[in-house]
Short mmCIF file of C-alpha atoms in Angstrom, two decimals:
data_model
loop_
_atom_site.label_atom_id
_atom_site.label_comp_id
_atom_site.label_asym_id
_atom_site.label_seq_id
_atom_site.Cartn_x
_atom_site.Cartn_y
_atom_site.Cartn_z
CA MET M 5 -23.25 -100.80 -145.33
CA SER M 6 -20.75 -97.95 -145.29
CA ASP M 7 -18.18 -99.93 -143.36
CA VAL M 8 -17.98 -103.23 -145.21
CA THR M 9 -14.66 -104.91 -144.62
CA ALA M 10 -13.21 -108.20 -145.73
CA PRO M 11 -12.85 -110.89 -143.08
CA THR M 12 -9.71 -110.16 -141.12
CA PRO M 13 -6.78 -112.31 -142.20
CA SER M 14 -6.24 -113.40 -138.60
CA ARG M 15 -9.65 -115.08 -138.47
CA THR M 16 -8.85 -117.56 -141.19
CA ARG M 17 -5.43 -118.40 -139.74
CA LEU M 18 -6.72 -119.36 -136.26
CA THR M 19 -6.20 -122.95 -135.17
CA PRO M 20 -9.14 -124.67 -133.44
CA ASP M 21 -7.47 -124.11 -130.06
CA GLU M 22 -6.93 -120.44 -130.82
CA ARG M 23 -10.52 -120.09 -131.96
CA ARG M 24 -11.79 -121.79 -128.80
CA SER M 25 -9.65 -119.53 -126.66
CA GLN M 26 -10.89 -116.47 -128.54
CA LEU M 27 -14.50 -117.52 -127.92
CA LEU M 28 -13.83 -117.89 -124.20
CA ASP M 29 -12.30 -114.40 -124.08
CA LEU M 30 -15.39 -113.07 -125.81
CA GLY M 31 -17.63 -114.90 -123.35
CA VAL M 32 -15.80 -113.37 -120.39
CA GLN M 33 -16.20 -109.91 -121.95
CA LEU M 34 -19.91 -110.39 -122.63
CA LEU M 35 -20.47 -111.53 -119.05
CA ALA M 36 -19.21 -108.17 -117.85
CA THR M 37 -22.61 -106.64 -118.50
CA ARG M 38 -25.05 -109.56 -118.25
CA SER M 39 -25.72 -112.60 -116.14
CA LEU M 40 -24.90 -116.12 -117.24
CA GLU M 41 -28.61 -116.67 -117.88
CA GLU M 42 -28.73 -113.67 -120.18
CA LEU M 43 -25.72 -114.73 -122.25
CA SER M 44 -27.29 -116.70 -125.08
CA ILE M 45 -25.49 -118.88 -127.59
CA ASP M 46 -27.22 -116.81 -130.30
CA LEU M 47 -25.68 -113.59 -128.99
CA LEU M 48 -22.26 -115.16 -128.66
CA ALA M 49 -22.40 -116.64 -132.18
CA GLU M 50 -23.46 -113.26 -133.55
CA GLN M 51 -20.68 -111.40 -131.72
CA ALA M 52 -18.07 -113.95 -132.75
CA GLY M 53 -19.28 -114.04 -136.32
CA ILE M 54 -19.62 -117.83 -136.39
CA SER M 55 -22.52 -120.28 -136.50
CA ARG M 56 -24.38 -121.73 -133.54
CA GLY M 57 -23.33 -125.14 -134.81
CA LEU M 58 -19.65 -124.32 -134.51
CA LEU M 59 -20.20 -123.06 -130.97
CA TYR M 60 -21.87 -126.32 -130.03
CA HIS M 61 -19.01 -128.15 -131.71
CA TYR M 62 -16.49 -126.39 -129.50
CA PHE M 63 -18.34 -126.53 -126.17
CA GLY M 64 -21.03 -129.21 -126.44
CA GLY M 65 -23.85 -126.81 -125.67
CA LYS M 66 -24.73 -123.73 -123.69
CA GLN M 67 -23.99 -125.24 -120.30
CA GLY M 68 -20.60 -126.45 -121.48
CA PHE M 69 -19.82 -123.00 -122.78
CA TYR M 70 -20.77 -121.31 -119.49
CA GLU M 71 -18.61 -123.66 -117.52
CA ALA M 72 -15.67 -123.17 -119.89
CA VAL M 73 -15.97 -119.37 -119.59
CA VAL M 74 -16.03 -119.46 -115.79
CA GLN M 75 -13.16 -121.96 -115.71
CA ARG M 76 -11.20 -119.62 -117.98
CA ALA M 77 -11.71 -116.74 -115.56
CA ALA M 78 -10.68 -118.96 -112.64
CA ASP M 79 -7.55 -120.22 -114.42
CA ASP M 80 -6.55 -116.68 -115.36
CA LEU M 81 -6.90 -115.56 -111.75
CA TYR M 82 -4.89 -118.48 -110.42
CA ALA M 83 -2.09 -118.12 -112.97
CA GLN M 84 -1.76 -114.37 -112.63
CA THR M 85 -1.51 -114.55 -108.85
CA ALA M 86 1.20 -117.21 -108.75
CA PRO M 87 3.88 -116.39 -106.16
CA PRO M 88 7.42 -116.00 -107.57
CA ASP M 89 9.53 -119.17 -107.47
CA GLU M 90 12.24 -117.60 -105.34
CA GLY M 91 12.31 -115.49 -102.19
CA GLU M 92 11.27 -115.56 -98.56
CA PRO M 93 7.74 -116.93 -97.90
CA LEU M 94 6.36 -113.57 -96.74
CA GLU M 95 7.77 -111.75 -99.76
CA ARG M 96 6.40 -114.39 -102.15
CA LEU M 97 2.93 -114.16 -100.55
CA LEU M 98 2.93 -110.35 -100.72
CA VAL M 99 3.72 -110.51 -104.44
CA SER M 100 0.84 -112.97 -104.88
CA LEU M 101 -1.59 -110.69 -103.03
CA ALA M 102 -0.54 -107.71 -105.12
CA GLY M 103 -1.18 -109.91 -108.15
CA TYR M 104 -4.70 -110.60 -106.87
CA VAL M 105 -5.52 -106.91 -106.43
CA ASP M 106 -4.10 -106.02 -109.83
CA TYR M 107 -5.87 -108.94 -111.51
CA VAL M 108 -9.28 -107.92 -110.15
CA VAL M 109 -8.72 -104.26 -110.99
CA THR M 110 -7.65 -104.93 -114.58
CA ASN M 111 -9.96 -107.92 -115.21
CA ALA M 112 -13.04 -106.90 -113.26
CA ALA M 113 -15.34 -108.38 -115.92
CA GLY M 114 -13.81 -111.83 -115.79
CA TYR M 115 -13.59 -111.72 -112.03
CA ARG M 116 -17.23 -110.77 -111.66
CA SER M 117 -18.21 -113.70 -113.89
CA LEU M 118 -16.44 -115.94 -111.39
CA VAL M 119 -18.24 -114.33 -108.45
CA LYS M 120 -21.60 -114.64 -110.20
CA ALA M 121 -20.87 -118.31 -110.81
CA ALA M 122 -20.39 -118.84 -107.09
CA SER M 123 -23.80 -117.47 -106.22
CA GLY M 124 -25.98 -119.19 -108.82
CA SER M 125 -27.81 -122.47 -108.48
CA ASN M 126 -25.46 -124.40 -110.80
CA ASP M 127 -23.34 -126.81 -108.76
CA ASN M 128 -20.57 -127.12 -111.37
CA LEU M 129 -20.12 -123.36 -111.52
CA ARG M 130 -20.10 -123.00 -107.77
CA ALA M 131 -17.52 -125.79 -107.56
CA ILE M 132 -15.19 -123.89 -109.91
CA TYR M 133 -15.35 -120.86 -107.62
CA GLU M 134 -14.91 -122.83 -104.42
CA THR M 135 -12.05 -124.93 -105.80
CA THR M 136 -10.27 -121.80 -106.98
CA PHE M 137 -10.52 -120.02 -103.65
CA ALA M 138 -9.50 -123.14 -101.75
CA ALA M 139 -6.43 -123.31 -104.02
CA LEU M 140 -5.65 -119.64 -103.35
CA ALA M 141 -5.96 -120.28 -99.60
CA ASP M 142 -3.63 -123.28 -99.89
CA ARG M 143 -0.90 -121.02 -101.22
CA PHE M 144 -0.44 -119.56 -97.75
CA PHE M 145 0.86 -122.97 -96.74
CA THR M 146 2.49 -124.33 -99.91
CA ALA M 147 4.48 -121.09 -100.33
CA ASP M 148 5.40 -121.22 -96.65
CA PRO M 149 5.72 -124.90 -95.71
CA GLY M 150 7.51 -124.04 -92.48
CA GLY M 151 4.55 -122.00 -91.20
CA MET M 152 6.69 -118.88 -90.80
CA VAL M 153 3.88 -116.53 -91.84
CA LEU M 154 0.76 -118.46 -90.77
CA GLN M 155 0.29 -121.73 -88.96
CA ASP M 156 -1.94 -124.25 -90.69
CA THR M 157 -4.72 -124.77 -88.14
CA PRO M 158 -8.51 -125.10 -88.58
CA ALA M 159 -9.03 -121.69 -86.93
CA VAL M 160 -6.51 -120.00 -89.25
CA ARG M 161 -8.22 -121.66 -92.22
CA LEU M 162 -11.57 -120.30 -90.98
CA VAL M 163 -10.07 -116.81 -90.77
CA ILE M 164 -8.50 -117.05 -94.25
CA HIS M 165 -11.87 -118.07 -95.73
CA ALA M 166 -13.61 -115.06 -94.19
CA TRP M 167 -10.71 -112.77 -95.10
CA GLN M 168 -11.06 -113.89 -98.74
CA ALA M 169 -14.73 -112.84 -98.67
CA MET M 170 -13.70 -109.48 -97.26
CA VAL M 171 -10.93 -108.91 -99.80
CA GLU M 172 -13.25 -109.79 -102.67
CA ASP M 173 -15.84 -107.29 -101.48
CA LEU M 174 -13.18 -104.67 -100.75
CA VAL M 175 -11.52 -104.77 -104.15
CA LEU M 176 -14.75 -104.96 -106.18
CA THR M 177 -16.31 -102.10 -104.21
CA TRP M 178 -13.11 -100.07 -104.60
CA CYS M 179 -13.26 -100.62 -108.39
CA ASP M 180 -16.70 -98.99 -108.41
CA ASP M 181 -15.75 -96.15 -106.04
CA PRO M 182 -12.21 -95.81 -104.66
CA ALA M 183 -13.43 -93.71 -101.68
CA GLY M 184 -10.23 -91.66 -101.78
CA LEU M 185 -7.95 -94.70 -101.49
CA THR M 186 -5.05 -95.36 -103.87
CA ARG M 187 -4.15 -98.81 -105.18
CA ASP M 188 -1.34 -98.90 -102.59
CA ASP M 189 -3.75 -97.98 -99.78
CA LEU M 190 -6.00 -100.82 -100.93
CA LEU M 191 -3.09 -103.26 -101.07
CA HIS M 192 -2.05 -102.22 -97.56
CA LEU M 193 -5.57 -103.07 -96.33
CA VAL M 194 -5.48 -106.45 -98.09
CA THR M 195 -2.04 -107.50 -96.87
CA GLY M 196 -2.22 -105.93 -93.42
CA SER M 197 -5.62 -107.32 -92.50
CA LEU M 198 -4.84 -111.02 -92.51
CA PRO M 199 -2.12 -110.99 -89.80
CA THR M 200 -4.20 -108.69 -87.60
CA LEU M 201 -7.18 -111.05 -87.94
CA VAL M 202 -5.06 -114.07 -87.07
CA ASP M 203 -3.72 -112.16 -84.04
CA LEU M 204 -7.31 -111.98 -82.74
CA LEU M 205 -7.47 -115.79 -82.48
CA PRO M 206 -7.08 -117.25 -78.97
CA MET B 5 -54.39 -143.25 -91.66
CA SER B 6 -53.22 -144.46 -88.26
CA ASP B 7 -52.49 -140.97 -87.00
CA VAL B 8 -55.60 -139.03 -87.85
CA THR B 9 -55.96 -136.04 -85.58
CA ALA B 10 -58.45 -133.25 -85.38
CA PRO B 11 -57.31 -129.81 -86.52
CA THR B 12 -55.42 -128.21 -83.66
CA PRO B 13 -57.54 -125.72 -81.74
CA SER B 14 -54.90 -123.03 -82.28
CA ARG B 15 -55.31 -123.21 -86.04
CA THR B 16 -58.94 -122.16 -85.98
CA ARG B 17 -58.29 -119.29 -83.57
CA LEU B 18 -55.62 -117.55 -85.69
CA THR B 19 -56.39 -114.07 -86.99
CA PRO B 20 -55.46 -113.36 -90.63
CA ASP B 21 -52.33 -111.51 -89.45
CA GLU B 22 -51.33 -114.42 -87.25
CA ARG B 23 -51.93 -116.86 -90.09
CA ARG B 24 -49.86 -114.76 -92.46
CA SER B 25 -47.07 -114.55 -89.91
CA GLN B 26 -47.19 -118.30 -89.35
CA LEU B 27 -46.89 -118.90 -93.10
CA LEU B 28 -43.83 -116.65 -93.26
CA ASP B 29 -42.22 -118.57 -90.40
CA LEU B 30 -42.89 -121.79 -92.25
CA GLY B 31 -41.41 -120.33 -95.43
CA VAL B 32 -38.23 -119.35 -93.61
CA GLN B 33 -37.96 -122.88 -92.19
CA LEU B 34 -38.52 -124.54 -95.57
CA LEU B 35 -35.85 -122.34 -97.15
CA ALA B 36 -33.31 -123.79 -94.74
CA THR B 37 -32.93 -126.86 -96.94
CA ARG B 38 -33.87 -125.66 -100.42
CA SER B 39 -33.37 -122.70 -102.72
CA LEU B 40 -36.04 -120.10 -103.37
CA GLU B 41 -36.56 -121.69 -106.79
CA GLU B 42 -37.22 -125.07 -105.20
CA LEU B 43 -39.77 -123.76 -102.70
CA SER B 44 -43.07 -124.25 -104.49
CA ILE B 45 -46.42 -122.85 -103.46
CA ASP B 46 -47.73 -126.44 -103.61
CA LEU B 47 -45.19 -127.60 -101.05
CA LEU B 48 -45.88 -124.66 -98.80
CA ALA B 49 -49.66 -125.14 -99.00
CA GLU B 50 -49.21 -128.82 -98.21
CA GLN B 51 -46.95 -128.15 -95.23
CA ALA B 52 -49.23 -125.42 -93.90
CA GLY B 53 -52.34 -127.52 -94.42
CA ILE B 54 -54.12 -124.78 -96.38
CA SER B 55 -55.15 -124.32 -100.00
CA ARG B 56 -53.07 -122.76 -102.76
CA GLY B 57 -55.84 -120.22 -103.14
CA LEU B 58 -55.47 -118.99 -99.57
CA LEU B 59 -51.72 -118.64 -100.07
CA TYR B 60 -52.30 -116.52 -103.17
CA HIS B 61 -54.84 -114.53 -101.17
CA TYR B 62 -52.25 -113.70 -98.52
CA PHE B 63 -49.25 -113.00 -100.77
CA GLY B 64 -50.53 -112.32 -104.27
CA GLY B 65 -48.52 -115.16 -105.82
CA LYS B 66 -45.29 -117.06 -105.53
CA GLN B 67 -43.05 -114.05 -106.10
CA GLY B 68 -44.88 -112.05 -103.47
CA PHE B 69 -44.50 -114.91 -101.04
CA TYR B 70 -40.75 -115.19 -101.65
CA GLU B 71 -40.26 -111.50 -101.10
CA ALA B 72 -42.34 -111.55 -97.92
CA VAL B 73 -40.30 -114.47 -96.54
CA VAL B 74 -37.00 -112.75 -97.24
CA GLN B 75 -38.29 -109.46 -95.84
CA ARG B 76 -39.35 -111.34 -92.70
CA ALA B 77 -35.83 -112.72 -92.28
CA ALA B 78 -34.38 -109.24 -92.82
CA ASP B 79 -36.77 -107.60 -90.34
CA ASP B 80 -36.02 -110.27 -87.73
CA LEU B 81 -32.29 -109.68 -88.12
CA TYR B 82 -32.61 -105.92 -87.86
CA ALA B 83 -34.91 -106.03 -84.83
CA GLN B 84 -32.88 -108.61 -82.93
CA THR B 85 -29.63 -106.66 -83.38
CA ALA B 86 -31.00 -103.32 -82.18
CA PRO B 87 -28.52 -101.54 -79.88
CA PRO B 88 -29.83 -100.83 -76.35
CA ASP B 89 -31.37 -97.38 -75.90
CA GLU B 90 -28.96 -96.37 -73.16
CA GLY B 91 -25.21 -96.53 -72.67
CA GLU B 92 -21.95 -95.39 -74.23
CA PRO B 93 -21.75 -95.67 -78.03
CA LEU B 94 -19.07 -98.38 -77.97
CA GLU B 95 -20.98 -100.47 -75.44
CA ARG B 96 -24.21 -100.13 -77.42
CA LEU B 97 -22.46 -101.21 -80.62
CA LEU B 98 -20.83 -104.20 -78.93
CA VAL B 99 -24.25 -105.37 -77.71
CA SER B 100 -25.57 -105.01 -81.26
CA LEU B 101 -22.71 -107.07 -82.69
CA ALA B 102 -23.23 -109.79 -80.09
CA GLY B 103 -26.88 -109.74 -81.15
CA TYR B 104 -25.83 -110.30 -84.76
CA VAL B 105 -23.67 -113.31 -83.93
CA ASP B 106 -26.36 -114.84 -81.74
CA TYR B 107 -29.07 -114.17 -84.31
CA VAL B 108 -27.15 -115.94 -87.08
CA VAL B 109 -26.22 -118.85 -84.84
CA THR B 110 -29.78 -119.42 -83.62
CA ASN B 111 -31.56 -118.50 -86.87
CA ALA B 112 -29.15 -119.86 -89.45
CA ALA B 113 -32.01 -120.97 -91.70
CA GLY B 114 -33.61 -117.56 -91.93
CA TYR B 115 -30.25 -115.87 -92.28
CA ARG B 116 -29.21 -118.15 -95.13
CA SER B 117 -32.48 -117.33 -96.92
CA LEU B 118 -31.44 -113.69 -96.78
CA VAL B 119 -27.96 -114.46 -98.12
CA LYS B 120 -29.43 -116.57 -100.92
CA ALA B 121 -31.71 -113.69 -101.81
CA ALA B 122 -28.71 -111.42 -102.23
CA SER B 123 -27.05 -113.67 -104.76
CA GLY B 124 -29.97 -114.51 -107.03
CA SER B 125 -31.08 -112.69 -110.12
CA ASN B 126 -34.20 -111.15 -108.56
CA ASP B 127 -33.67 -107.42 -108.08
CA ASN B 128 -36.33 -107.05 -105.36
CA LEU B 129 -34.75 -109.77 -103.27
CA ARG B 130 -31.27 -108.37 -103.69
CA ALA B 131 -32.58 -104.94 -102.69
CA ILE B 132 -33.93 -106.35 -99.42
CA TYR B 133 -30.50 -107.73 -98.59
CA GLU B 134 -28.63 -104.60 -99.58
CA THR B 135 -31.03 -102.28 -97.77
CA THR B 136 -30.75 -104.36 -94.62
CA PHE B 137 -26.96 -104.35 -94.60
CA ALA B 138 -26.80 -100.65 -95.38
CA ALA B 139 -29.10 -100.10 -92.38
CA LEU B 140 -26.87 -102.25 -90.19
CA ALA B 141 -23.84 -100.24 -91.34
CA ASP B 142 -25.66 -96.99 -90.56
CA ARG B 143 -25.96 -98.05 -86.95
CA PHE B 144 -22.25 -97.41 -86.45
CA PHE B 145 -23.05 -93.74 -86.98
CA THR B 146 -26.60 -93.35 -85.63
CA ALA B 147 -25.61 -95.09 -82.37
CA ASP B 148 -22.48 -92.92 -82.22
CA PRO B 149 -23.39 -89.54 -83.71
CA GLY B 150 -20.25 -87.95 -82.27
CA GLY B 151 -17.97 -90.29 -84.20
CA MET B 152 -16.32 -91.52 -80.99
CA VAL B 153 -15.94 -95.09 -82.26
CA LEU B 154 -15.67 -94.61 -86.03
CA GLN B 155 -15.55 -91.49 -88.19
CA ASP B 156 -18.12 -91.39 -90.99
CA THR B 157 -15.91 -91.17 -94.11
CA PRO B 158 -16.18 -92.88 -97.52
CA ALA B 159 -13.10 -94.97 -96.73
CA VAL B 160 -14.54 -96.14 -93.39
CA ARG B 161 -17.81 -96.98 -95.15
CA LEU B 162 -15.85 -99.03 -97.70
CA VAL B 163 -14.15 -100.92 -94.88
CA ILE B 164 -17.44 -101.54 -93.03
CA HIS B 165 -18.98 -102.98 -96.21
CA ALA B 166 -16.09 -105.41 -96.67
CA TRP B 167 -16.03 -106.23 -92.95
CA GLN B 168 -19.75 -107.15 -93.17
CA ALA B 169 -18.93 -109.62 -95.95
CA MET B 170 -16.20 -111.09 -93.79
CA VAL B 171 -18.36 -111.36 -90.67
CA GLU B 172 -21.14 -113.05 -92.62
CA ASP B 173 -18.74 -115.64 -94.01
CA LEU B 174 -17.06 -116.08 -90.63
CA VAL B 175 -20.24 -116.74 -88.65
CA LEU B 176 -21.88 -119.00 -91.25
CA THR B 177 -18.69 -121.04 -91.69
CA TRP B 178 -18.33 -121.27 -87.90
CA CYS B 179 -21.91 -122.60 -87.65
CA ASP B 180 -20.93 -125.47 -89.98
CA ASP B 181 -17.59 -126.14 -88.27
CA PRO B 182 -16.46 -124.15 -85.21
CA ALA B 183 -12.76 -125.00 -85.84
CA GLY B 184 -12.13 -125.14 -82.10
CA LEU B 185 -13.45 -121.62 -81.48
CA THR B 186 -16.05 -120.81 -78.82
CA ARG B 187 -18.88 -118.34 -79.33
CA ASP B 188 -16.84 -115.82 -77.32
CA ASP B 189 -13.75 -116.39 -79.51
CA LEU B 190 -15.95 -115.77 -82.56
CA LEU B 191 -17.40 -112.61 -81.05
CA HIS B 192 -13.89 -111.36 -80.25
CA LEU B 193 -12.96 -111.80 -83.93
CA VAL B 194 -16.10 -109.95 -85.04
CA THR B 195 -15.76 -107.01 -82.68
CA GLY B 196 -11.97 -106.77 -82.72
CA SER B 197 -11.55 -106.89 -86.47
CA LEU B 198 -13.35 -103.68 -87.42
CA PRO B 199 -11.13 -101.24 -85.45
CA THR B 200 -7.98 -103.01 -86.63
CA LEU B 201 -9.15 -102.74 -90.24
CA VAL B 202 -9.94 -99.05 -89.86
CA ASP B 203 -6.48 -98.55 -88.33
CA LEU B 204 -5.00 -99.79 -91.62
CA LEU B 205 -6.53 -96.84 -93.49
CA PRO B 206 -4.14 -93.97 -94.39
#
């Protein structure tokens, strides 16, 4: 009781949308160190300093909250890896890939919540992951409609899918132990690997 | 009741070890179309034509059965991808990689049970997966102690780990939809990708 403080002024001034967004941020943070199953509404309400009832009001229940948290992580990833509006296709894609690496490195907690969602038994959560990575793969073609960088063929799509799995593992493992590689070394692996993989196609 | 048959002679002649092995094979098959959570001891007992009690006798419970099934899939994978005893390191490793592709293609059900195990919340199951893939990675160095193919460095280990994630995704996705690629095209991607990835290291 030595550190009693008044409620912060910012809390009372939040709009419902701001409050909802704040709760999602908190959910992403809490997922950094526990699985979705371990993240209880009770814990979240306690950490947020609000009632269970208000949490249900915002998200319609525990499942709705989980899905909103994972969707938040997915939306963040997609937005923060958007290619620039201008430039050559290759340059725009390289900026997007650098955005991916930097997003995962600086938001590892949120990113891991997305990866966990993909591997659980909840179909809605898995769909969020799969839809997000399909949208990221599509950027290779929407940012390069002329096929200057990669041709849009089933075999190239197969390679991109597998390359995404590799990049995800690479960046997350690097976050835990860089193995002597700098961020630029890592980015060189990420960007250099896709064309060399496509070159191995018949 | 129109298809009543006597117990097959083979059933009565099985030793306990053979019976246990047969139950594991059945478990791997049943996991092809359902998650570990959905595979009940009741279903397994029914399919095997034995009592729940005998299943508990063999595996000490549902959890023990799950772990034994996943360990069986892992052991099968490791054994069937063993490099030949003789030959140059590169040739031995290429035979091992071809063994991996062919194992996944012909045992997709068992392999998927291993992958599912890696992504669940059960630590024992995840450990089986991780131990198996660490052992597969070690082969690059035990089959090539002179480092003729790959040098054993932390950065190369990081790349092998990510490459394993890519190869797993590549082969499983190819099993669902070959995207115009033959088994040899797939193998060329698998074997050709690792040296090109290592070449991207500083």
